[in-house]
Coordinates of C-alpha atoms in Angstrom, one line a residue:
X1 CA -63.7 -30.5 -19.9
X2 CA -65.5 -33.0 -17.7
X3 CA -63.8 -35.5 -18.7
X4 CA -60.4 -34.0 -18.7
X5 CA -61.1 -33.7 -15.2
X6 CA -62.2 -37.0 -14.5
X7 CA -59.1 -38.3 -15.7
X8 CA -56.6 -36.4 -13.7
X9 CA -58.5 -37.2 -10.5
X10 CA -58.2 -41.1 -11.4
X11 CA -54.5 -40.0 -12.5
X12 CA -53.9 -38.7 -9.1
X13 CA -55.8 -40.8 -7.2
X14 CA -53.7 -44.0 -8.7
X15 CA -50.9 -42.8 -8.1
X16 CA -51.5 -41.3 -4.4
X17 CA -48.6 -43.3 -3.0
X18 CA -46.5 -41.9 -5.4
X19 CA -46.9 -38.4 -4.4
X20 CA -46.5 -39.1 -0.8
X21 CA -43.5 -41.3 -1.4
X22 CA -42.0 -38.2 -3.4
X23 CA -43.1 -35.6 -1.1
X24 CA -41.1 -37.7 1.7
X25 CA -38.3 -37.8 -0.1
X26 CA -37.6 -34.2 -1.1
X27 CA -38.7 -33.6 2.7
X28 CA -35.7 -36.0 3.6
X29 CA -33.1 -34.8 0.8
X30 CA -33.8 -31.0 2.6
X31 CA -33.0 -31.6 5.7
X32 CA -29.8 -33.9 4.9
X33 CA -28.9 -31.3 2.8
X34 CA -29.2 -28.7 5.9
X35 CA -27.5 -30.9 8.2
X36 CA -24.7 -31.1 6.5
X37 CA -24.0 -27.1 5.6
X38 CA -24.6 -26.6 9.7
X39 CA -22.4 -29.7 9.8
X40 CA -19.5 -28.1 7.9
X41 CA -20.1 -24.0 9.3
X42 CA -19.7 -25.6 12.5
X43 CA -16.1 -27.3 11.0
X44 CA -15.4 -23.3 11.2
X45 CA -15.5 -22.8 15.5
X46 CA -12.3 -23.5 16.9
X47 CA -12.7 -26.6 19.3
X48 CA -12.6 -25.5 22.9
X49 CA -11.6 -28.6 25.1
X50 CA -9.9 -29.2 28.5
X51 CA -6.9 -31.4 28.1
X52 CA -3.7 -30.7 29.9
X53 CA -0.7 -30.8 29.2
X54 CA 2.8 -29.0 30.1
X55 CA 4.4 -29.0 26.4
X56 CA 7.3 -27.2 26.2
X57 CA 8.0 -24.1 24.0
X58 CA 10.6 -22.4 22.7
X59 CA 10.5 -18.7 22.1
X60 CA 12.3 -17.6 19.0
X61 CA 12.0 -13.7 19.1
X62 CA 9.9 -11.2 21.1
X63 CA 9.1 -8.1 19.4
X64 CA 7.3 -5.1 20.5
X65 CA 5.9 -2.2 18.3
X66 CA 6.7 1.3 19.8
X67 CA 4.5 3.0 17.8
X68 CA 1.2 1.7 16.1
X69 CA 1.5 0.3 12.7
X70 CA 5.6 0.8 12.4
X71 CA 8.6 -1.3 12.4
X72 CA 9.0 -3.8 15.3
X73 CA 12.1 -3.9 17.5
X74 CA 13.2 -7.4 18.4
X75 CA 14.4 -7.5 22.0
X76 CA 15.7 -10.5 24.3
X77 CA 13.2 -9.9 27.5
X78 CA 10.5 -7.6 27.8
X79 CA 8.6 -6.5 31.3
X80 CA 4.5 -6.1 31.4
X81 CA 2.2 -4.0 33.1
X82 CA -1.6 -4.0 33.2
X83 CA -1.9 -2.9 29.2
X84 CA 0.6 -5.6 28.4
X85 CA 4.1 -5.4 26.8
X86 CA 6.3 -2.1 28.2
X87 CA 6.4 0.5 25.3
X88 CA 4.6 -1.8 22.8
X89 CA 2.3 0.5 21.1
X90 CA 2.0 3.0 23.8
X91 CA 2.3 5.8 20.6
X92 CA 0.5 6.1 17.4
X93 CA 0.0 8.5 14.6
X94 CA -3.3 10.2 14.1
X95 CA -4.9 12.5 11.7
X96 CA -7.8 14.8 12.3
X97 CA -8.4 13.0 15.6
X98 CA -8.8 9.6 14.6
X99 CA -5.6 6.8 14.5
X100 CA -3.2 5.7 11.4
X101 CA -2.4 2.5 9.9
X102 CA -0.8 1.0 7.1
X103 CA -3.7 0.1 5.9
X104 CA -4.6 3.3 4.5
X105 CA -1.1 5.1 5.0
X106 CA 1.4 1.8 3.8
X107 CA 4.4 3.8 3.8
X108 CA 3.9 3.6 7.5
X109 CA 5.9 0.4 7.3
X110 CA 9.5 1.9 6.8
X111 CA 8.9 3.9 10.1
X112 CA 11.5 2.3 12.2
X113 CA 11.0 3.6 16.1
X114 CA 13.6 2.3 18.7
X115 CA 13.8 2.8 22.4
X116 CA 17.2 4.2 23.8
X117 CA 19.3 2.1 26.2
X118 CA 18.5 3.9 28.8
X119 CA 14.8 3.9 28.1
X120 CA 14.0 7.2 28.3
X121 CA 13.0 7.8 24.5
X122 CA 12.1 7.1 21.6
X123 CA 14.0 7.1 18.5
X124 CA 12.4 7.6 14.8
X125 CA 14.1 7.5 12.0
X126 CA 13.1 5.5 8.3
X127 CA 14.3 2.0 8.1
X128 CA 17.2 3.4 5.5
X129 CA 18.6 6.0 7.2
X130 CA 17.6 8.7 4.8
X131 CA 16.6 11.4 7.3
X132 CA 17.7 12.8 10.1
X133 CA 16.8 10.6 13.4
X134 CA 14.4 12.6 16.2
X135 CA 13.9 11.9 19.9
X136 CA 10.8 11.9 21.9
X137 CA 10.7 11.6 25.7
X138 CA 8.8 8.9 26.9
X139 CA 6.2 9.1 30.1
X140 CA 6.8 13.1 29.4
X141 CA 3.2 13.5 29.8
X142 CA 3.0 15.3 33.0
X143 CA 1.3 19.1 33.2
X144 CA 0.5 18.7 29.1
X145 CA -3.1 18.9 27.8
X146 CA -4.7 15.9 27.6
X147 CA -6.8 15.4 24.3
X148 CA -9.1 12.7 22.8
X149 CA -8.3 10.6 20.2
X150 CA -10.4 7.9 18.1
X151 CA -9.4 4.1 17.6
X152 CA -11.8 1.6 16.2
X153 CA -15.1 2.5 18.0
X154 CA -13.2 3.7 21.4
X155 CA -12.0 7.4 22.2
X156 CA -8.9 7.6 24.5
X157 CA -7.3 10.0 25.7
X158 CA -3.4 11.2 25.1
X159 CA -0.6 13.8 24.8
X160 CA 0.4 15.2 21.5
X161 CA 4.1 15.1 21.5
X162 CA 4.8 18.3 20.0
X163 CA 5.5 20.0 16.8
X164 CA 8.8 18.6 15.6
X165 CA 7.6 14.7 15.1
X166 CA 5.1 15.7 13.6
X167 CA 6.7 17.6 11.2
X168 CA 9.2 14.8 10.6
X169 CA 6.3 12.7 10.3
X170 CA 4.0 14.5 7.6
X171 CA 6.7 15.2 5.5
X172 CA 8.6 11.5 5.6
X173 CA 4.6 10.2 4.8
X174 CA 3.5 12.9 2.3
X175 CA 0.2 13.6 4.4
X176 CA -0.7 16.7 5.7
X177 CA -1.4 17.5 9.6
X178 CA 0.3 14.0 11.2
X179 CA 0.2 14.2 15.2
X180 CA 2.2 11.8 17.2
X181 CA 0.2 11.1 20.5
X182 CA 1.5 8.6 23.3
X183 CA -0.9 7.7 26.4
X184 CA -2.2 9.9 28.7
X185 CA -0.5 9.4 32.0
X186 CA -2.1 7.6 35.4
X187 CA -6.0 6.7 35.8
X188 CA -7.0 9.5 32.5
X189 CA -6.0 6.3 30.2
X190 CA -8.5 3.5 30.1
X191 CA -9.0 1.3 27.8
X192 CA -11.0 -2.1 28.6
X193 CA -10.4 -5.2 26.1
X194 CA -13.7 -5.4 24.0
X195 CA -15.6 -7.9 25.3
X196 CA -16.4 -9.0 22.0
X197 CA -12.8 -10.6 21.4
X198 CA -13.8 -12.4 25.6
X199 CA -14.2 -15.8 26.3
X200 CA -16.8 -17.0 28.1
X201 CA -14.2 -17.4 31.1
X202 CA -13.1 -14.1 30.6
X203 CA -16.0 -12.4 31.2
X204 CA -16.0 -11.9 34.4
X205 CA -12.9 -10.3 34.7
X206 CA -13.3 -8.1 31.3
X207 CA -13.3 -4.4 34.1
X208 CA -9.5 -5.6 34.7
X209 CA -8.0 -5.9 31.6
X210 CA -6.8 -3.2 29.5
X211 CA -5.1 -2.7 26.6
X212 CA -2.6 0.0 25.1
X213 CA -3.0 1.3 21.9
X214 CA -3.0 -2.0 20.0
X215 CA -6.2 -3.3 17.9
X216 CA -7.2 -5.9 20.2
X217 CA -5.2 -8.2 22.1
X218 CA -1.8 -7.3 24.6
X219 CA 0.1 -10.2 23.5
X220 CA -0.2 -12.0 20.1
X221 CA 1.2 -15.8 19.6
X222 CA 2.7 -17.2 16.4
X223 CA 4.4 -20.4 15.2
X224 CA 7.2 -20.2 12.7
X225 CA 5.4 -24.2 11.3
X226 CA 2.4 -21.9 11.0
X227 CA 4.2 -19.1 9.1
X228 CA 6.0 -22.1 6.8
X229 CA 2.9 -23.7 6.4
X230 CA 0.9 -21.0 5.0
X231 CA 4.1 -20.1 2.9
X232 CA 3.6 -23.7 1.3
X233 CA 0.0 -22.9 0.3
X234 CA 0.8 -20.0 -1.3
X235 CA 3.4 -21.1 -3.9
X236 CA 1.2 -24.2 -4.1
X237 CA -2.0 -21.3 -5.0
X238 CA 0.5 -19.6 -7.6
X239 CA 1.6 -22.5 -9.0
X240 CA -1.8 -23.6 -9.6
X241 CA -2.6 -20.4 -11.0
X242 CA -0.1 -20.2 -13.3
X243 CA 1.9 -17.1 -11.4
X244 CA 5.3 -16.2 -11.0
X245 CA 6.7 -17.6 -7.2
X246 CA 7.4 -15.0 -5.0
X247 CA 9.7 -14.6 -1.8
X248 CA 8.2 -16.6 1.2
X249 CA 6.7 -14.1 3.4
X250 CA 8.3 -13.8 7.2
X251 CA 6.6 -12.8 10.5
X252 CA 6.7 -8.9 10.0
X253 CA 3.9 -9.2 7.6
X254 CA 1.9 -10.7 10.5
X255 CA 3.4 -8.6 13.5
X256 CA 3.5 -11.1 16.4
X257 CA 4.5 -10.2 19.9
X258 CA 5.9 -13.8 20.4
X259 CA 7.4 -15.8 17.3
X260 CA 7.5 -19.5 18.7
X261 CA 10.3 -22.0 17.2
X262 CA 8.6 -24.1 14.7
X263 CA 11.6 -26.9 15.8
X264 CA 13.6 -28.3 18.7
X265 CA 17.8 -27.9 18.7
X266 CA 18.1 -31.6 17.3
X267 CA 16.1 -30.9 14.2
X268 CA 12.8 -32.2 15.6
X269 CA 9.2 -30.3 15.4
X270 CA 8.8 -27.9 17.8
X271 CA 5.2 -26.6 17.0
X272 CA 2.9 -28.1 14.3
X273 CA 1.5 -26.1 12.5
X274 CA -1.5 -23.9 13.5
X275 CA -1.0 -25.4 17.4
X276 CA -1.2 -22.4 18.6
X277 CA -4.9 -22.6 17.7
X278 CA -5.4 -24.7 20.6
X279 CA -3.8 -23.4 23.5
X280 CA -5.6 -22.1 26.2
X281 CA -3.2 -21.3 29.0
X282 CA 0.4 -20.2 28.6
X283 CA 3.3 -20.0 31.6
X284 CA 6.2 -17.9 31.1
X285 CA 8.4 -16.8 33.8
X286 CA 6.0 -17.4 36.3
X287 CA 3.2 -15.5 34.3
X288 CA -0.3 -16.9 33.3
X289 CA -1.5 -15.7 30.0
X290 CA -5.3 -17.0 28.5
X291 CA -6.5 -17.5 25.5
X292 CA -8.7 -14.3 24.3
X293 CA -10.0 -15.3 21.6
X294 CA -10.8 -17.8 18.8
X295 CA -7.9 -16.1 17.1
X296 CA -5.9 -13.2 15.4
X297 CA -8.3 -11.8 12.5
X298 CA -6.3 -10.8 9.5
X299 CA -7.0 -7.9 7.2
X300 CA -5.2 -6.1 3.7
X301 CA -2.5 -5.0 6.3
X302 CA -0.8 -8.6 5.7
X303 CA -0.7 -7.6 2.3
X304 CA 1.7 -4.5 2.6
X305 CA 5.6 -4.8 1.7
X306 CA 7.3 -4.4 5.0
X307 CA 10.6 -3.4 2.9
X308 CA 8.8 -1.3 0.3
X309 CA 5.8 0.4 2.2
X310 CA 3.7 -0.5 -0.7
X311 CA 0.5 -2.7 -0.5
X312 CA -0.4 -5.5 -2.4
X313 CA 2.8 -5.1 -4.4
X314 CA 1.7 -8.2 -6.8
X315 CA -2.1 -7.4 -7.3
X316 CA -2.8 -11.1 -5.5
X317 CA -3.8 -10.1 -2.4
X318 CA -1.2 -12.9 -0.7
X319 CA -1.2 -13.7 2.2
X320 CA -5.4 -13.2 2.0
X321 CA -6.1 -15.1 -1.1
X322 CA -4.9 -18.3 0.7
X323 CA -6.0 -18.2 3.8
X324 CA -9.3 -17.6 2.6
X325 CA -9.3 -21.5 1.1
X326 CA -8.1 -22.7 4.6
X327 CA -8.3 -20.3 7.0
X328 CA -11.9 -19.0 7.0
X329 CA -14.3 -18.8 10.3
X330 CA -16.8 -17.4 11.7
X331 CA -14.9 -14.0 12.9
X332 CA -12.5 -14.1 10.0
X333 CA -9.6 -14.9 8.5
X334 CA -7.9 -16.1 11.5
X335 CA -3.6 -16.6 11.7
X336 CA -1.9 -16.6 15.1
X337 CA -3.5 -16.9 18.7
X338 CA -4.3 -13.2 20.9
X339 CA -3.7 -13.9 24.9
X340 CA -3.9 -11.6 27.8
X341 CA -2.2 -11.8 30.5
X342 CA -3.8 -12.5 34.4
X343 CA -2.8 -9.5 35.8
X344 CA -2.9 -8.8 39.2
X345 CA -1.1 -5.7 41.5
X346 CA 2.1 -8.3 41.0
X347 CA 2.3 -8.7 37.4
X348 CA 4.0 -5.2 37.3
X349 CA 7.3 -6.0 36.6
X350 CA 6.7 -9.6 35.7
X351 CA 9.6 -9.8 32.7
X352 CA 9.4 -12.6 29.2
X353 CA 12.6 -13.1 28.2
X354 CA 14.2 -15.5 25.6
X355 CA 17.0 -17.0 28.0
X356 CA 13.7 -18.6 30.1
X357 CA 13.9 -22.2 30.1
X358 CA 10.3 -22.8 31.6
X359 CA 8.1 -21.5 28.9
X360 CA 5.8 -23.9 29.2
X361 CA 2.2 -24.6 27.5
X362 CA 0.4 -25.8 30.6
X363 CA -3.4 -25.7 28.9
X364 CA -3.1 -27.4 25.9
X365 CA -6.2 -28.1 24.2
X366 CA -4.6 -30.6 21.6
X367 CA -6.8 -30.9 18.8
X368 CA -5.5 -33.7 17.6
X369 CA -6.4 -36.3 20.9
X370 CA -8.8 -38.1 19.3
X371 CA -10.0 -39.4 22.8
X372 CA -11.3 -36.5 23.8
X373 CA -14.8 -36.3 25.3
X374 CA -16.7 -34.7 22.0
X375 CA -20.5 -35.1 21.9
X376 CA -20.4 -34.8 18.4
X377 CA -17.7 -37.4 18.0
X378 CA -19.6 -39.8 20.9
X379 CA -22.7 -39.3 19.0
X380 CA -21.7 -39.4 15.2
X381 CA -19.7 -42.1 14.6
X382 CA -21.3 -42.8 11.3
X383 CA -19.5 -39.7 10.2
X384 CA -16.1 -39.4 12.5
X385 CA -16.4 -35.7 12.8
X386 CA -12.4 -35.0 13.7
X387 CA -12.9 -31.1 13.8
X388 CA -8.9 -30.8 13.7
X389 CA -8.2 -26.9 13.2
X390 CA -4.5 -27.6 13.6
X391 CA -4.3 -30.9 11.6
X392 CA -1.7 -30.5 9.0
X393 CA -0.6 -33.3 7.5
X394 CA -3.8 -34.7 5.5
X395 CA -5.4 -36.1 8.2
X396 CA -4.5 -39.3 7.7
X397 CA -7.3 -41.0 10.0
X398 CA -9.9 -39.7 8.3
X399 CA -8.4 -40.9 4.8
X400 CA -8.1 -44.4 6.3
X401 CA -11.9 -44.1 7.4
X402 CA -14.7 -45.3 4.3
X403 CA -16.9 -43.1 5.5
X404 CA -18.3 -41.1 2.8
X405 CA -18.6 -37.5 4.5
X406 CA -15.3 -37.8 6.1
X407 CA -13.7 -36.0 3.4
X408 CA -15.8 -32.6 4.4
X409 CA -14.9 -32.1 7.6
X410 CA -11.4 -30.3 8.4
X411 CA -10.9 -26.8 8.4
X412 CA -7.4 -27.4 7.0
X413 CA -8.3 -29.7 3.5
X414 CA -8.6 -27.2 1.0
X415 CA -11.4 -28.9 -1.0
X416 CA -13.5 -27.6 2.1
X417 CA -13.4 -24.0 0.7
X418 CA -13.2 -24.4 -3.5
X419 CA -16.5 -22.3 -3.4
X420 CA -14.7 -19.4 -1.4
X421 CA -11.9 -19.4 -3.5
X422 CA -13.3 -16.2 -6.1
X423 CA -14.6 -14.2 -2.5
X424 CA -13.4 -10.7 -2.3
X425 CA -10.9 -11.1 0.1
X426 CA -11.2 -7.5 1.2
X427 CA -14.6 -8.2 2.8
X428 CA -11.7 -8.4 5.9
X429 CA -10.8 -5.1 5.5
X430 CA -12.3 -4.1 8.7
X431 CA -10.8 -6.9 10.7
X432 CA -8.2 -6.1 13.4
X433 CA -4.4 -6.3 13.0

C-alpha cells in the first residue's frame, strides 16, 4: 500500500504543472463560456439610444376597441383625453366581478360594437348580423351605483349597464351571468399605468397617466413591414415543418391602435420592419407621445380566429410559435411598440387623424446607425456587437465581418433561438394584450 502511495505522490508531483495548467484552463473555458450567455441574454434588451431624427410616417388606419376584447372599428381621426383614445375600451364584459377576454371566452371576437354618428351610443350586434342589434347610452353613468370590478391585479370601479346587454350578451356567448360595465364617471375612476410597463423617464410622471380599461398601454404602434415580416417567418416555419400554408395573418389578430404604412405612395419602404422597436418620441397633430415600454407583450390571444371566434384553429400556436425563434426577451414575446401620450389640461381634445400630413417620428432611436456612441460597441471590437433589434435583412455587416461570434448576436437571425424553438409557447399566457 506504501508503495502504491509513493508512486502517486511522484505521479502528481511530476506532473504538477500539468494540473495547474489544466485547472487554468477549465477556469478560463468557464468564464468564456459565461460571457458569452450574458453576452447573448443581453442581445434580448431593446437598445435605448438618443439619436434624432424627424422621419416621416404615414398612418394607414386608426382603430379603437369600444369594448374590451371585441371587434375594432376603423375610424379616420380620433380625439384623446387623459385615459387615451375616446371610447376605446371604455366598456368590457365581466363575470363574477372580474373582466372577459378572448382568451378564455374566444367567441368574444365576433362581437362587433360601433359608436353611432352622433356619439351618443353604443351599438352591439355579431359581426354577421344574426341577431338583433342593442343600444347602450354612453357617459349614462350619472345617479347609478357605482360597483367594483377586477382587471389584472387592479379593482376599478364602474356602472353595470343594465339587464338587456347583458342578456344579449350571455346568450350570443353561451356563458351564464355576463355584465356589461363601462367607467365610472368623474374622479371615482382611476386607473394609474403600472409602473412596471415605465421607463425610467417615465417615472416621475407615472401619478398622471391613466389608462382606460385596456391591459396596459393607451395607444399601441404597429408596422404593416412588421406584420409582413413576421408573416414571412411563419410560412417559412410551416414549410420547414412540413405543414399545410395558411392565410397570412392581418393586424386584427394583433389589435393595434395605429397601423403604420409599411411603404411610401411611389412604391418605396415606408417602415422597416420591426422600426417601431426604436422609436422613442412620436408627434402627431401637435401631440407628444413616449415610448412606454420595451414593447407590446403577446399572449394565446394572437392565436384566436378573428372571423371564427375559435382559438388556435390549426393546433400551431401561430403567430407564438414564431415569434418565439425571433421575437423573445426579457418581458416576452414582444410585437408592436405601447406609447402614452404627454398629457397635460390641453391634450383634451387634441384629435389623430389620417388626413394629418405632419405625423412625424421626431425621437428616432435608429438601431441600425452604427455610429452610435455604444460602450459595448467602443469597447468590443473584437466581437462587433451590432445589437440591431430591428435589423431585417441578414445583417449584412456582420456577415461581411470574420469575426467568429458575430454570427450570435442579433435578436432577428433565427439560429439565435434553435434551443427555444420546442418551449411551450403558452408560458405567455399571462402576458398583456
Amino acid at each position: 500500500m506504501s508503495t502504491t502511495n509513493n508512486l502517486f505522490i511522484e505521479f502528481v508531483k511530476s506532473n504538477i504543472n500539468f494540473f495547474i495548467s489544466a485547472g487554468f484552463l477549465a477556469m478560463n473555458v468557464f468564464s468564456f463560456y459565461r460571457a458569452i450567455n450574458k453576452k447573448q441574454k443581453n442581445n434580448n434588451l431593446i437598445n435605448d439610444n438618443n439619436n434624432s431624427s424627424n422621419q416621416k410616417i404615414k398612418i394607414k388606419k386608426i382603430i379603437i376597441y369600444p369594448i374590451k376584447s371585441c371587434k375594432g372599428v376603423e375610424v379616420k381621426s380620433c380625439k384623446l383625453d387623459k385615459y387615451g383614445f375616446v371610447n376605446d375600451r371604455r366598456f368590457m364584459l365581466i363575470q363574477n366581478g372580474r373582466f372577459m377576454t378572448q382568451r378564455k371566452t374566444p367567441k368574444m371576437a365576433l362581437i362587433q360594437p360601433n359608436i353611432s354618428e352622433d356619439g351618443k351610443w353604443l351599438i352591439i350586434k355579431d359581426k354577421d348580423n344574426t341577431t338583433s342589434e342593442i343600444r347602450v347610452l354612453i357617459n349614462d353613468t350619472d345617479r347609478k351605483q357605482v360597483i367594483n370590478a377586477g382587471i389584472w391585479k387592479d379593482n376599478v370601479n364602474v356602472v353595470d349597464c343594465g339587464d338587456e346587454p347583458s342578456i344579449w350578451l350571455s346568450n350570443f356567448l353561451g356563458v351564464d351571468d355576463v355584465r356589461l360595465v363601462t367607467m365610472a364617471s368623474g374622479e371615482s375612476y382611476t386607473r394609474k399605468v403600472d409602473t412596471e410597463y415605465i421607463d425610467k423617464q417615465q417615472k416621475e410622471n407615472k401619478e398622471i397617466h391613466q389608462v382606460s380599461l385596456c391591459d396596459g398601454s393607451p395607444t399601441n404602434f404597429l408596422s404593416e413591414s412588421s406584420i409582413n415580416e413576421l408573416n414571412n417567418r411563419i410560412s417559412e416555419t410551416r414549410k420547414s415543418n412540413g405543414e399545410e400554408q395558411r392565410p397570412p395573418l392581418t393586424w386584427e389578430r394583433f389589435r393595434p391602435n395605429i397601423l403604420i404604412s409599411g411603404d411610401n405612395d411611389d412604391g418605396s419602404k415606408q417602415c422597416k420592419p420591426f422600426e417601431e422597436d426604436t422609436w422613442e418620441q412620436i408627434g402627431i397633430s401637435g401631440l407628444i407621445l413616449k415610448k412606454l415600454s420595451a414593447g407590446c407583450p403577446r399572449c394565446k390571444l394572437t392565436t384566436v380566429n378573428f372571423e371564427t371566434g375559435v382559438i388556435n384553429p390549426y393546433d400551431d400556436n401561430e403567430p407564438l410559435r414564431t415569434l418565439e425563434t425571433f421575437r423573445k426577451f426579457d418581458s416576452g414575446l414582444l410585437f408592436g411598440a405601447e406609447f402614452i401620450h404627454e398629457f397635460e389640461n390641453e391634450v383634451n381634445g387634441a384629435e389623430i387623424s389620417l388626413n394629418n400630413k405632419n405625423n412625424n417620428n421626431n425621437n428616432n432611436n435608429n438601431n441600425n446607425n452604427n455610429n452610435n456612441n455604444n460602450n459595448n460597441n467602443n469597447n468590443n471590437n473584437n466581437n462587433n456587437n451590432n445589437n440591431n433589434n430591428n435589423n431585417n435583412n441578414n445583417n449584412n455587416n456582420n456577415n461581411n465581418n470574420n469575426n467568429n461570434n458575430n454570427d450570435n448576436n442579433n435578436n432577428n437571425n433565427n439560429n439565435n433561438n434553435n434551443n427555444n424553438n420546442n418551449n411551450n409557447n403558452n408560458n405567455n399566457n399571462n402576458n398583456k394584450y
